[in-house]
Coordinates of C-alpha atoms and ligand atoms in Angstrom, one line a residue:
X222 CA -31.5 112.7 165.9
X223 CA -29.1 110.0 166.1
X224 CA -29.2 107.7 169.5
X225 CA -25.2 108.7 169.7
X226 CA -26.1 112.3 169.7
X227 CA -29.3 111.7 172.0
X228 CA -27.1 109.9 174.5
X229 CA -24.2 112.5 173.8
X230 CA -27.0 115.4 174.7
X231 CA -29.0 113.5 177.6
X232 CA -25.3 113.3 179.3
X233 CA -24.2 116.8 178.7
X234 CA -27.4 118.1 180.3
X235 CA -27.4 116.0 183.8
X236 CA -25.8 117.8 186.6
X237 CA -22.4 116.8 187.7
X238 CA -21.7 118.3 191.1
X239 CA -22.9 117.8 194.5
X240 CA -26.3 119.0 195.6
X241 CA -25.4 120.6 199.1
X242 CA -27.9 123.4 200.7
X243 CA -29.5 124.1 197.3
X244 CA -26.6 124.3 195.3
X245 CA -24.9 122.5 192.8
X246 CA -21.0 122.3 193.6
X247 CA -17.6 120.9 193.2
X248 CA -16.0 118.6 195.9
X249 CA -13.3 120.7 197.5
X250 CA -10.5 118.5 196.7
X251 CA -11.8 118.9 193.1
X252 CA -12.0 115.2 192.7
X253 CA -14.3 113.4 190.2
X254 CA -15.4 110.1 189.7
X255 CA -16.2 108.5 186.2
X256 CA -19.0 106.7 185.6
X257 CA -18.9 103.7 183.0
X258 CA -21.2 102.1 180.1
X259 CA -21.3 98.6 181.5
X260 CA -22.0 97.5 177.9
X261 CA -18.8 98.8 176.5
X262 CA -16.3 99.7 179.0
X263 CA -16.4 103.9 177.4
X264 CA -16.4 106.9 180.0
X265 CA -19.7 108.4 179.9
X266 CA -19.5 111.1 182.3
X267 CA -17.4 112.3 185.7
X268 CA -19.3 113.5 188.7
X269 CA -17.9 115.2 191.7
X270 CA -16.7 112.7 194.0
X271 CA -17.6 114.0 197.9
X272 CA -15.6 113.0 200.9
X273 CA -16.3 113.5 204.2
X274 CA -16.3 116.6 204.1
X275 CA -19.2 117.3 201.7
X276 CA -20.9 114.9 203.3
X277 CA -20.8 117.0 206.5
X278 CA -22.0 119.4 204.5
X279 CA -25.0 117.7 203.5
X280 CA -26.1 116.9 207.2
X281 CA -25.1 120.6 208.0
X282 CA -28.0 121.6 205.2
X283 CA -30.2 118.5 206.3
X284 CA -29.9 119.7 209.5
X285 CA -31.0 122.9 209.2
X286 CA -33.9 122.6 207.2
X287 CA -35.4 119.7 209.6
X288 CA -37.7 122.2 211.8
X289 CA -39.2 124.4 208.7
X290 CA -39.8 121.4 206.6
X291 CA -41.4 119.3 209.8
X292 CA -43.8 122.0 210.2
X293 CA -44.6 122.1 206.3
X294 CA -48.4 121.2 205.0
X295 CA -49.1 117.5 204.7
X296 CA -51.0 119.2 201.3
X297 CA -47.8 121.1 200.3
X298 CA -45.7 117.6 200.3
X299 CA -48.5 115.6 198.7
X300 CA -48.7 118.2 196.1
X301 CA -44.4 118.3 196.0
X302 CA -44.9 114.1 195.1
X303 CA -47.2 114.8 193.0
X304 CA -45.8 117.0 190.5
X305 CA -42.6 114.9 191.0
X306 CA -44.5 112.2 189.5
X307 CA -46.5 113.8 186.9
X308 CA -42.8 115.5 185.7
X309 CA -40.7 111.9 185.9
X310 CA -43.7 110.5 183.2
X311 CA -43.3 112.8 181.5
X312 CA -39.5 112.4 181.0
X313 CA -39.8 109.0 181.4
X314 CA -38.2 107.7 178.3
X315 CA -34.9 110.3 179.2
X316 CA -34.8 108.4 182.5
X317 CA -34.9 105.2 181.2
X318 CA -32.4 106.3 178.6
X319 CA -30.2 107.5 181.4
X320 CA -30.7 104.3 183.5
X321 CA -29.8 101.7 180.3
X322 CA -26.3 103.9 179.7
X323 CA -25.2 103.7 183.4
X324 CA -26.4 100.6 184.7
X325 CA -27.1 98.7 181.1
X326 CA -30.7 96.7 181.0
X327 CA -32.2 97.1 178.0
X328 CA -34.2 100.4 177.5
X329 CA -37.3 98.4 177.9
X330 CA -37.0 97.5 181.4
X331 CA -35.6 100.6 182.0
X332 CA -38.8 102.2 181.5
X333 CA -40.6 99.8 183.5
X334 CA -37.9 101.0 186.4
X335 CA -39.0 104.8 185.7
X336 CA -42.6 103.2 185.9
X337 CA -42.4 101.5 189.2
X338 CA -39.8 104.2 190.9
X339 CA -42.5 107.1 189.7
X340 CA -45.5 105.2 191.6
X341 CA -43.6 105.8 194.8
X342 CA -44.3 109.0 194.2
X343 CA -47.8 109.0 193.7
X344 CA -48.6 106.5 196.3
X345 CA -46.3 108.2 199.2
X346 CA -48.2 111.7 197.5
X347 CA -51.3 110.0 198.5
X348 CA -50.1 109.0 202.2
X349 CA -49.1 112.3 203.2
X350 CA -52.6 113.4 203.5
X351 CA -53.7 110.4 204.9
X352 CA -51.4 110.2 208.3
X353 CA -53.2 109.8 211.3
X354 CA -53.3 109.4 215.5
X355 CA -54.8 108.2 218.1
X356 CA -57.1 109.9 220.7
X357 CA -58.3 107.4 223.3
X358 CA -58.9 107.2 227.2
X359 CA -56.5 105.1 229.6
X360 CA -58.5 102.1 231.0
X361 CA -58.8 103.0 234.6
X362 CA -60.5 106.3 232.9
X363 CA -57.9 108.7 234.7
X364 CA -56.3 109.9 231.6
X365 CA -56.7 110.7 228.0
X366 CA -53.6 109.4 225.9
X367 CA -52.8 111.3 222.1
X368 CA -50.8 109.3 220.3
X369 CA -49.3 111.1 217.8
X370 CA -46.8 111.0 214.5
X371 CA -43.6 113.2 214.2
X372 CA -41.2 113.0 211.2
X373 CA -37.6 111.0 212.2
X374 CA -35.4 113.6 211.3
X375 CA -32.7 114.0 209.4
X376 CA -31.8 110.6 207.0
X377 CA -29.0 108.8 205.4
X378 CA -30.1 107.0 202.5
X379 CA -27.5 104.9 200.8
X380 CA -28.6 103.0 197.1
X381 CA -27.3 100.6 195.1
X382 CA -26.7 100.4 191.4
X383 CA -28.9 97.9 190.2
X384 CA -31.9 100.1 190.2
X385 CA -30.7 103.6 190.1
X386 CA -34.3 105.5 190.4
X387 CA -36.9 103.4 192.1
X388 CA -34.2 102.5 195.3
X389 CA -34.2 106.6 195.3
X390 CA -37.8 107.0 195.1
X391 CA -38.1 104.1 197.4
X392 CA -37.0 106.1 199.7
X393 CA -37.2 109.4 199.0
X394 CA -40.8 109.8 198.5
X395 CA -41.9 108.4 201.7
X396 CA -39.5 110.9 203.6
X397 CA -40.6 113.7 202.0
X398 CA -44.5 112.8 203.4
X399 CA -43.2 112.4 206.5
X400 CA -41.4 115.5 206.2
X401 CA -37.6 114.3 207.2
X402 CA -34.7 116.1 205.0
X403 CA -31.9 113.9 203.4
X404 CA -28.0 113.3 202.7
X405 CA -28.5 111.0 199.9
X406 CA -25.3 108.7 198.8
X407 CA -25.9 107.0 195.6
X408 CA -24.0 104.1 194.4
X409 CA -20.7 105.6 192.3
X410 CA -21.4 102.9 189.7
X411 CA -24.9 104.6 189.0
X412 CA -25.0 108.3 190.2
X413 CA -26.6 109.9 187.6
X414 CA -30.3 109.0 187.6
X415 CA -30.0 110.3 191.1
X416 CA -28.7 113.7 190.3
X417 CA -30.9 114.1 187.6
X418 CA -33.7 112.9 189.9
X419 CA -33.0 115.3 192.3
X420 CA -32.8 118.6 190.2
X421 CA -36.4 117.5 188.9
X422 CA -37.5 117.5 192.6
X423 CA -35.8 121.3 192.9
X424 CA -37.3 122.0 189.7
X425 CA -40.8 120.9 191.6
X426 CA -40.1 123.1 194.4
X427 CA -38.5 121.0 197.3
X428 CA -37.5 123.2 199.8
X429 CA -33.8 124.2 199.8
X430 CA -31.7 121.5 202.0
X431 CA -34.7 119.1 202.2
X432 CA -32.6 116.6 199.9
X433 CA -28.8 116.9 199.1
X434 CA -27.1 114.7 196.9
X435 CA -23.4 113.5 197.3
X436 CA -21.8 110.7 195.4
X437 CA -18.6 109.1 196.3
X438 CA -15.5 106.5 196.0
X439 CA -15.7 106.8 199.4
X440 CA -18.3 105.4 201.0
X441 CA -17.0 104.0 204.4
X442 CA -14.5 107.2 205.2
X443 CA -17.2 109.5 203.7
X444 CA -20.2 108.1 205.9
X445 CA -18.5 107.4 209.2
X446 CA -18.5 111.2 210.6
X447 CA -22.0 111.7 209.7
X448 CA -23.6 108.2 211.1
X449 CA -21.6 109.5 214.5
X450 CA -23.9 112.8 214.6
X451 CA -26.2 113.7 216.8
X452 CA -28.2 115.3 214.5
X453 CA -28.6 112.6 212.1
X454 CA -31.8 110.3 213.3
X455 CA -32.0 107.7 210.8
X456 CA -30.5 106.0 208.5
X457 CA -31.9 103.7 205.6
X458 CA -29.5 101.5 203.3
X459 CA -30.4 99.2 200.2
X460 CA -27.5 97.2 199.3
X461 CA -25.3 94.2 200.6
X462 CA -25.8 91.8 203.9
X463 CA -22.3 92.1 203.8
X464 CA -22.0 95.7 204.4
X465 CA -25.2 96.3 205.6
X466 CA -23.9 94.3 209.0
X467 CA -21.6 96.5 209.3
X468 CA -23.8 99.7 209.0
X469 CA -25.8 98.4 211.5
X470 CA -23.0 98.3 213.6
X471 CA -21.7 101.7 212.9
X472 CA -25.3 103.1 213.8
X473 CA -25.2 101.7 217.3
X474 CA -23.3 104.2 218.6
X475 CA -26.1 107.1 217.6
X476 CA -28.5 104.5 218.2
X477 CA -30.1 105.3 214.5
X478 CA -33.4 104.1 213.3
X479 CA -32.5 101.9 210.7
X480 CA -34.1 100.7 207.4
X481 CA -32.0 97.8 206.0
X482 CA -33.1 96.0 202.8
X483 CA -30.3 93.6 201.7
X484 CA -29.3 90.6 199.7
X485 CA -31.9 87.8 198.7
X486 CA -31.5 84.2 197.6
X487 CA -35.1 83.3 196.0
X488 CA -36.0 80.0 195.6
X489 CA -38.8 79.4 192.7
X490 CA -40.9 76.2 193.7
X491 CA -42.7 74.7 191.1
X492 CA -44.7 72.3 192.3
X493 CA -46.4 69.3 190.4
X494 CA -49.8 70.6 189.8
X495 CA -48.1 73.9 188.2
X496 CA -49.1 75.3 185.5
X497 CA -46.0 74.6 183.2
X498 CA -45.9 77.5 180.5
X499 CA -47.0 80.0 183.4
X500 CA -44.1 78.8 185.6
X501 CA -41.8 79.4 182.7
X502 CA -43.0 82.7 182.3
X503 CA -42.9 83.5 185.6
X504 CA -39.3 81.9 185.9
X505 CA -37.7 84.0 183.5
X506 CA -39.3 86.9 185.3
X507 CA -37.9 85.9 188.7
X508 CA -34.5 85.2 187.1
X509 CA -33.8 87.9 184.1
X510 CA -35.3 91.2 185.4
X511 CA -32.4 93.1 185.9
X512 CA -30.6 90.4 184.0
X513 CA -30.7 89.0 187.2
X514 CA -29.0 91.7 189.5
X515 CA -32.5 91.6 191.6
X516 CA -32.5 91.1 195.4
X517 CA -35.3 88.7 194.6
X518 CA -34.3 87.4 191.6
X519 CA -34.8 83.4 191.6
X520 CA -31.5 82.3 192.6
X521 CA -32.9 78.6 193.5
X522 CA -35.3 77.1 191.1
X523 CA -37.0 74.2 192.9
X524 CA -38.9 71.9 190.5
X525 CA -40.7 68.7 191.8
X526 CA -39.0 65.9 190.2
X527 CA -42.0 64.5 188.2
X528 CA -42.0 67.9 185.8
X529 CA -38.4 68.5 186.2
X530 CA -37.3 67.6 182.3
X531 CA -40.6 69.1 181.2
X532 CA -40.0 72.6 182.8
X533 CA -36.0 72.4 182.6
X534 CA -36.5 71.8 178.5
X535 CA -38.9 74.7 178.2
X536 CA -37.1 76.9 180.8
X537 CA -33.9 76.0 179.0
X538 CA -35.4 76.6 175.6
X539 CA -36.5 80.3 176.4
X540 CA -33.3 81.3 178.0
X541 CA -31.0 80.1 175.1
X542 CA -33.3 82.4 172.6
X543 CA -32.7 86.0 174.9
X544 CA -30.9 88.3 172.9
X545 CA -27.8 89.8 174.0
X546 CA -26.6 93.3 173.3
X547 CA -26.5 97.2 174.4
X548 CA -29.6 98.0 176.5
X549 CA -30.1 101.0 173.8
X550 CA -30.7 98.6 171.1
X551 CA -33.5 97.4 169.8
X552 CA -34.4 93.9 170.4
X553 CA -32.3 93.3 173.3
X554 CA -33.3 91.0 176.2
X555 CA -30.2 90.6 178.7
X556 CA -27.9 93.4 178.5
X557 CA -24.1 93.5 180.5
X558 CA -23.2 93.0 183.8
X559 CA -22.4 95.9 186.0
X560 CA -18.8 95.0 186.3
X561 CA -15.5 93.2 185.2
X562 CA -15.7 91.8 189.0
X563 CA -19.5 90.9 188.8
X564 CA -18.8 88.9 185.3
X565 CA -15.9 87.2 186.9
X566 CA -17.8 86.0 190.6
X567 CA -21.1 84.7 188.3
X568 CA -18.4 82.9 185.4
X569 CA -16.4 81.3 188.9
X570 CA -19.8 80.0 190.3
X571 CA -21.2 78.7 186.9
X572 CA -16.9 77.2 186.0
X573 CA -17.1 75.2 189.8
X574 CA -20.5 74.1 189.8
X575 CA -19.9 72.4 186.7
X576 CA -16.6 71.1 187.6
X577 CA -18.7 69.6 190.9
X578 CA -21.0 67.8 188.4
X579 CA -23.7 70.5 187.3
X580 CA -24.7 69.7 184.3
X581 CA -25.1 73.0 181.7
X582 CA -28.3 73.0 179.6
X583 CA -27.6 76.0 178.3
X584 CA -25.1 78.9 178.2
X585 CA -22.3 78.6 180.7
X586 CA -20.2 81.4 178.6
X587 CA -19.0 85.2 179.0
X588 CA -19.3 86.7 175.8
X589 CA -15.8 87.9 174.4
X590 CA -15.4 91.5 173.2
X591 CA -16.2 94.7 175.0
X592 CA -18.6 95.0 177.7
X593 CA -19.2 92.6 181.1
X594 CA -21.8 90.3 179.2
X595 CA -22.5 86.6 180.3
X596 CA -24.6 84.2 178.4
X597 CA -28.3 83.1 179.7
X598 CA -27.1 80.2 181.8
X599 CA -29.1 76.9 182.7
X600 CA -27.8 74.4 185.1
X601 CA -29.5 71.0 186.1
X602 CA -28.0 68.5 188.7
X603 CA -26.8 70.9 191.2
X604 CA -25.7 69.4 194.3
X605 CA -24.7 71.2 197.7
X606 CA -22.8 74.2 195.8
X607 CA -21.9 78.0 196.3
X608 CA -24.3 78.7 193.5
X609 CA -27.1 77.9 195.6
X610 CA -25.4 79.5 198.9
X611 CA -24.5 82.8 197.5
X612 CA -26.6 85.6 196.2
X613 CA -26.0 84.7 192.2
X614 CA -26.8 88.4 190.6
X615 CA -26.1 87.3 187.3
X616 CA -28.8 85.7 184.3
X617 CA -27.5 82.0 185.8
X618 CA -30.0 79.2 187.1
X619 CA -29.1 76.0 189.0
X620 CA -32.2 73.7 189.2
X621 CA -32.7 71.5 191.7
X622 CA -35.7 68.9 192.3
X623 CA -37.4 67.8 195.1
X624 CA -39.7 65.2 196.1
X625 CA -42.4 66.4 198.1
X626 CA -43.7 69.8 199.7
X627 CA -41.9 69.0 203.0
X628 CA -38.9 68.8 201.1
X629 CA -39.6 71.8 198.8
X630 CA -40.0 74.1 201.9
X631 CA -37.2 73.0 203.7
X632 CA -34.9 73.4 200.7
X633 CA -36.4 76.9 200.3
X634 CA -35.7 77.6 203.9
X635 CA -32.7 76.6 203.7
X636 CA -30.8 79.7 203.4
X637 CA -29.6 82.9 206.0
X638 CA -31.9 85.2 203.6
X639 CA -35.2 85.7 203.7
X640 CA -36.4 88.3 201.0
X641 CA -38.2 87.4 198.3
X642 CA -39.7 83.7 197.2
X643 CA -41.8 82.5 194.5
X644 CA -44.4 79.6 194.4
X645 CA -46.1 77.8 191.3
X646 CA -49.0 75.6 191.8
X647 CA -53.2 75.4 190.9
X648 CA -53.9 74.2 193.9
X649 CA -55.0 76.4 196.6
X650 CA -54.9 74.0 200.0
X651 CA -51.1 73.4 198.5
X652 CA -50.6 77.2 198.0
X653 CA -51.5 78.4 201.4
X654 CA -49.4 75.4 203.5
X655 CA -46.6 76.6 201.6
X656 CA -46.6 80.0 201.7
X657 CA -47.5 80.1 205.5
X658 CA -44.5 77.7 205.9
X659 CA -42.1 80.3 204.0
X660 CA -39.7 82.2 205.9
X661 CA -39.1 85.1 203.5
X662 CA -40.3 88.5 204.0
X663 CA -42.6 87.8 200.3
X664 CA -44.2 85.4 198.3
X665 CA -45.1 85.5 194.3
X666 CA -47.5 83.1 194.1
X667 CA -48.1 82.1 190.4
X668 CA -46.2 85.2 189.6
X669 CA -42.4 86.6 189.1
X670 CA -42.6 89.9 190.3
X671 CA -43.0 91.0 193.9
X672 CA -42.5 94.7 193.7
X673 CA -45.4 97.0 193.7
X674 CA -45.3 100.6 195.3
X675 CA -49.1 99.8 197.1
X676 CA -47.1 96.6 198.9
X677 CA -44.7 96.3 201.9
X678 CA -41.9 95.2 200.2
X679 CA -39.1 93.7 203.0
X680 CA -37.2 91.0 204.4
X681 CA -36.9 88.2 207.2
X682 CA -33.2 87.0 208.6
X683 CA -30.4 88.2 206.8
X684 CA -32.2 90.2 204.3
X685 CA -32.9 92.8 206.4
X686 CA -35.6 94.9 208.4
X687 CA -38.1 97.3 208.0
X688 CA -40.3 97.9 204.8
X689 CA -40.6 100.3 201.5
X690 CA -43.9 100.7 200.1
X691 CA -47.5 100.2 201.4
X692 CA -49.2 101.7 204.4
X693 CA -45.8 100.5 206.0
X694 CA -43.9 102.8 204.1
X695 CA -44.1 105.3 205.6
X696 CA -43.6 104.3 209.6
X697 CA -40.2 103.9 208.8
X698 CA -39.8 107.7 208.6
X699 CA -42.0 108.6 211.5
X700 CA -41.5 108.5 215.2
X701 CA -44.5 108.1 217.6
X702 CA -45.3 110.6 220.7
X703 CA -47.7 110.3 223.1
X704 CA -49.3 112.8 225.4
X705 CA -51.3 111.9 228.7
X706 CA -53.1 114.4 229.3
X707 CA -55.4 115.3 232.8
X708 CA -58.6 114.7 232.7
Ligands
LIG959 P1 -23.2 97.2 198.1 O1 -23.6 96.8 199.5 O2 -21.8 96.9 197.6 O3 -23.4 98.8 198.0 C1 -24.6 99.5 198.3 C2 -24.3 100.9 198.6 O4 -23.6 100.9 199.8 C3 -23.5 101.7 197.6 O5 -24.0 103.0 197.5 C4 -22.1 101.6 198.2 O6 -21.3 102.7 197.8 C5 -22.4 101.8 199.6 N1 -21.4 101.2 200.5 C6 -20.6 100.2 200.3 N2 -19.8 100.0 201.4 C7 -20.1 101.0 202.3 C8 -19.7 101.3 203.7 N3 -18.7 100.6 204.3 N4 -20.3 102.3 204.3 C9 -21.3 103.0 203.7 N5 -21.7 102.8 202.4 C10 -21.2 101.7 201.8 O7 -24.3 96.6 197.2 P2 -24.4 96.8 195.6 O8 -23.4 96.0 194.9 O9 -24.5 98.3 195.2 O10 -25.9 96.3 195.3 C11 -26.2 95.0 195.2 C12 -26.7 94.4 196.6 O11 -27.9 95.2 197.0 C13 -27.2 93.0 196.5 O12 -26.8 92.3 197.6 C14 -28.7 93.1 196.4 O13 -29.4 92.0 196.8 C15 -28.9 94.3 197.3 N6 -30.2 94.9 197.0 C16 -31.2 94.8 197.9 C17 -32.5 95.3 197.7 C18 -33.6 95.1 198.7 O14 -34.6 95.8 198.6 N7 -33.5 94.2 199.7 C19 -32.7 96.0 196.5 C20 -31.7 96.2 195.6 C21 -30.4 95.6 195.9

C-alpha cells in the first residue's frame, strides 16, 4: 500500500465529531474546524468544532456519570488501563502515523510518543489497585482517625499540540484510577490522536460519559461556562504560562483543584569535568526532541568557558548534519514547525540576537517552499537577549559560557520558569551541589530526557504546580476525607 493511501485510509477512519454521553455527534451550529499537515500546509481532515454549548454538554454527561463510576472496582479500572495499553501497542505505529501528519515530528519520535503516552497507562493501571488510607489513633487516645481517598470529581483537561497522545494519557489515565469522569478539550492544532484515543478507550469498555471529547476554535468562550460550574471540581491544563495565569484565575471563582503544567526555559550546564561526546548527545536530546517544541527542551545551553569551542564545534557539527523533511519520510530528523506564527517568533528571535551580536555557527535559516520548517540553529556569543528570556520552542540554541559553578547556577536560575534542567559533569560532589542548588521542578543529570511515566514530572515558579506521573500522579485526582470516629 502506498504511504498516500495509508495516510488517505488512517484519516478516513478517525472519528470526526464530538464524543458527548457516549456518542459521537455534530456541533449544533454544524461548524468544523480543519486540521493542517504542518509539513505542507494541505487540509487533512475537519472535525466538529464545539462551543459552549457542547461543552455544557460534556459536563452534563461528566456529571452524571461521577457517582456510578466513583463507586466502580479499583480492579475494573486497572483492568480498563490495562487493555487500553495492551490495544494502543498494538496500534502503535497508526498512532504514531496519526501524530507525524498532525503535529509533524518524524514517525520515529512519534512512536517513542505512543511509547511513553501508553506507559501512563500501565503504570496508572498498576496504581489503581494500589491506593491506600490511613487508620491510626489521635494522640491523647480519645479518638480513632480514617483517613481516607475519594476521587475529585468531575475534570477539565485541556492539551496542547506538541504531544498530542501522552499530554492525554498524562492525564487521562491517572483520572480514570481515581475514578473522576472528563470534558476533555484538545488543542484544535492536534485533535485527532485524541479522538482516536478516546474511541479506543470506548472500544475497551469505559463507561458511557466517563470521558467526552470536544475540540474547538473556541477555547476561552467555550470553557468559561463550564469552569463557573458547580459540578465541575477540577481542572488540569498543559499548555502556556501565558494562558495558564489566566485559567488559574478563571478557576478562582469555583475554587477548582488545579493541575497546571506550563512553559519551561531549560538551561543545559555542562560543566568542565563533562563528558564531552555524552553532553553532545544529551544536548541534541534536550534541544531536538520535538524539534524543540518541548517544555523542557534546553533552551539555555550553559558551557564552562574552558570546553566552550570543544563542545560548541561538536554540538554545532551534529546539528548542521540533521535532516530535514516530512516526519513520514524516511531518514528524517527535524521535521516542521507547528505553525506559520511559530516559524516566524523562532526566525525573529534567531534575526535579533544576531543583529545584537550572536554569532551563528550554524543554521540561522527558514527553509523556503511549503511547510513551517526552520534550519538546526547554533548560536554562540549570546549576550542579555530575548532568546534566552523567552521559551524558544523551535530547533534554535544560544550558548552561553560561564566561569564557575556559582556562576553556572545563578545563570540557570536566572529565569521566572522552573521546569525542566539538565546537568553534565563526572564528578559527583559537583553534581549534587548543583542540582540541590537548582530551582526547577527536574534535573537530567548526565542525561537529556526527563520524562518517564514511573517519575513525578512538574514544575517550580512559573512553570506550574502539581505533578503527572509517579506515585504523585495520582493525588492530583483524589481528595482526602477523614473520619474521627468514637472510641
Ligand atoms: P497554549 O497555552 O496556547 O494552548 C494550550 C491549550 O490551551 C490548547 O488546547 C488551547 O486551545 C487552550 N487554550 C488557549 N487559550 C485558552 C483559554 N483562554 N481558555 C481555555 N483554553 C485555552 O499552548 P500550546 O501552544 O498549545 O502549547 C505549547 C505550550 O505548552 C508551551 O508553553 C509549552 O511549554 C507548554 N507545555 C507544557 C508542558 C508541561 O508539562 N509543563 C508540556 C507540554 C507543553
Amino acid at each position: 500500500m502506498s504511504s498516500t493511501v495509508r495516510e488517505r485510509e488512517l484519516l478516513d477512519n478517525v472519528p470526526k465529531k464530538l464524543l458527548i454521553g457516549g456518542v459521537w455527534r455534530e456541533a449544533d451550529s454544524g461548524a468544523r474546524l480543519a486540521v493542517e499537515d504542518p509539513a505542507t500546509g494541505a487540509v487533512l481532515a475537519e472535525v466538529a468544532d464545539g462551543g459552549p454549548k457542547e461543552m455544557m454538554a460534556a459536563l452534563d454527561a461528566a456529571a452524571d456519570a461521577q457517582r456510578s463510576w466513583a463507586k466502580s472496582s479499583p480492579r475494573l479500572r486497572s483492568d480498563l488501563l490495562r487493555a487500553a495499553y495492551d490495544e494502543v501497542v498494538r496500534r502503535a505505529d497508526e498512532f504514531a502515523l496519526l501524530i507525524t501528519l498532525e503535529m509533524g515530528k518524524p514517525l520515529a519520535e512519534s512512536l517513542g510518543e505512543v511509547r511513553y503516552g501508553a506507559e501512563f497507562l500501565r503504570w496508572f493501571s498498576e496504581e489503581a489497585v494500589r491506593m491506600g488510607g490511613r487508620w491510626n489513633r489521635s494522640p491523647e487516645g480519645t479518638t480513632r482517625l480514617l483517613t481516607m481517598k475519594d476521587p475529585a470529581g468531575p475534570t477539565l483537561m485541556i492539551t496542547p499540540w506538541n504531544f498530542p497522545l501522552a499530554m492525554a494519557t498524562r492525564k487521562i489515565a491517572p483520572a480514570v484510577a481515581a475514578g473522576c469522569t472528563m470534558v476533555l478539550k484538545p488543542a484544535e492544532q492536534t485533535p485527532l490522536t485524541s479522538l482516536a484515543f478516546a474511541e479506543l478507550m470506548q472500544s475497551v469498555g469505559l463507561p458511557v460519559g466517563v470521558l467526552n471529547v470536544v475540540p474547538t476554535t473556541r477555547a476561552a468562550e467555550s470553557t468559561s461556562a463550564v469552569l463557573q460550574d458547580a459540578r465541575l471540581r477540577k481542572l488540569t491544563f498543559t499548555g502556556s504560562t501565558a494562558v495558564g495565569k489566566r485559567l488559574i484565575e478563571a478557576s478562582s471563582s469555583n475554587v477548582l483543584r488545579v493541575s497546571m503544567e506550563l512553559g519551561g526555559n531549560a538551561p543545559l550546564i555542562v560543566c568542565e569535568d563533562a563528558d564531552i561526546d555524552k553532553a553532545v548527545a544529551g544536548a541534541m536530546l534536550a534541544k531536538m526532541r520535538n524539534i524543540g517544541q518541548a517544555c523542557t527542551a534546553a533552551n539555555r545551553i550553559l558551557v564552562h568557558e574552558s570546553v566552550a569551542d570543544k563542545f560548541a564545534g561538536n554540538f554545532a557539527a551534529a546539528m548542521s548534519a540533521q535532516q530535514l523533511g516530512r516526519g513520514t519520510e524516511t531518514g528524517v530528523q527535524v521535521g516542521p514547525l507547528i505553525d506559520e506564527r511559530a516559524r516566524e517568533k523562532v526566525s525573529g528571535l534567531v534575526s535579533s540576537a544576531v543583529a545584537s551580536g550572536a554569532r551563528l555557527l550554524t543554521g540561522g535559516s527558514a527553509r523556503i517552499g511549503e511547510g513551517y520548517f526552520f534550519e538546526p540553529t547554533v548560536l554562540t556569543d549570546v549576550g542579555e537577549h530575548d532568546i534566552t528570556r523567552e521559551e524558544l520552542f523551535g530547533p534554535v540554541a544560544p550558548i552561553t559560557t560561564f566561569c564557575s559553578d556559582d556562576d553556572a547556577i545563578s545563570k540557570a536560575n536566572a529565569t521566572e520558569y522552573g521546569l525542566a534542567s539538565y546537568v553534565f559533569t563526572e564528578n559527583i560532589s559537583r553534581a549534587l551541589r548543583v542540582v540541590e542548588e537548582l530551582e526547577f521542578g527536574m534535573v537530567g543529570l548526565n542525561q537529556g530526557v526527563v520524562s518517564n511515566a514511573a517519575a513525578p514530572f512538574g514544575g517550580v515558579k512559573h512553570s506550574g504546580f502539581g505533578r503527572e506521573g509517579g506515585a504523585e500522579g495520582i493525588e492530583e485526582y483524589l481528595s482526602t476525607k477523614y473520619v474521627g470516629i468514637a472510641p
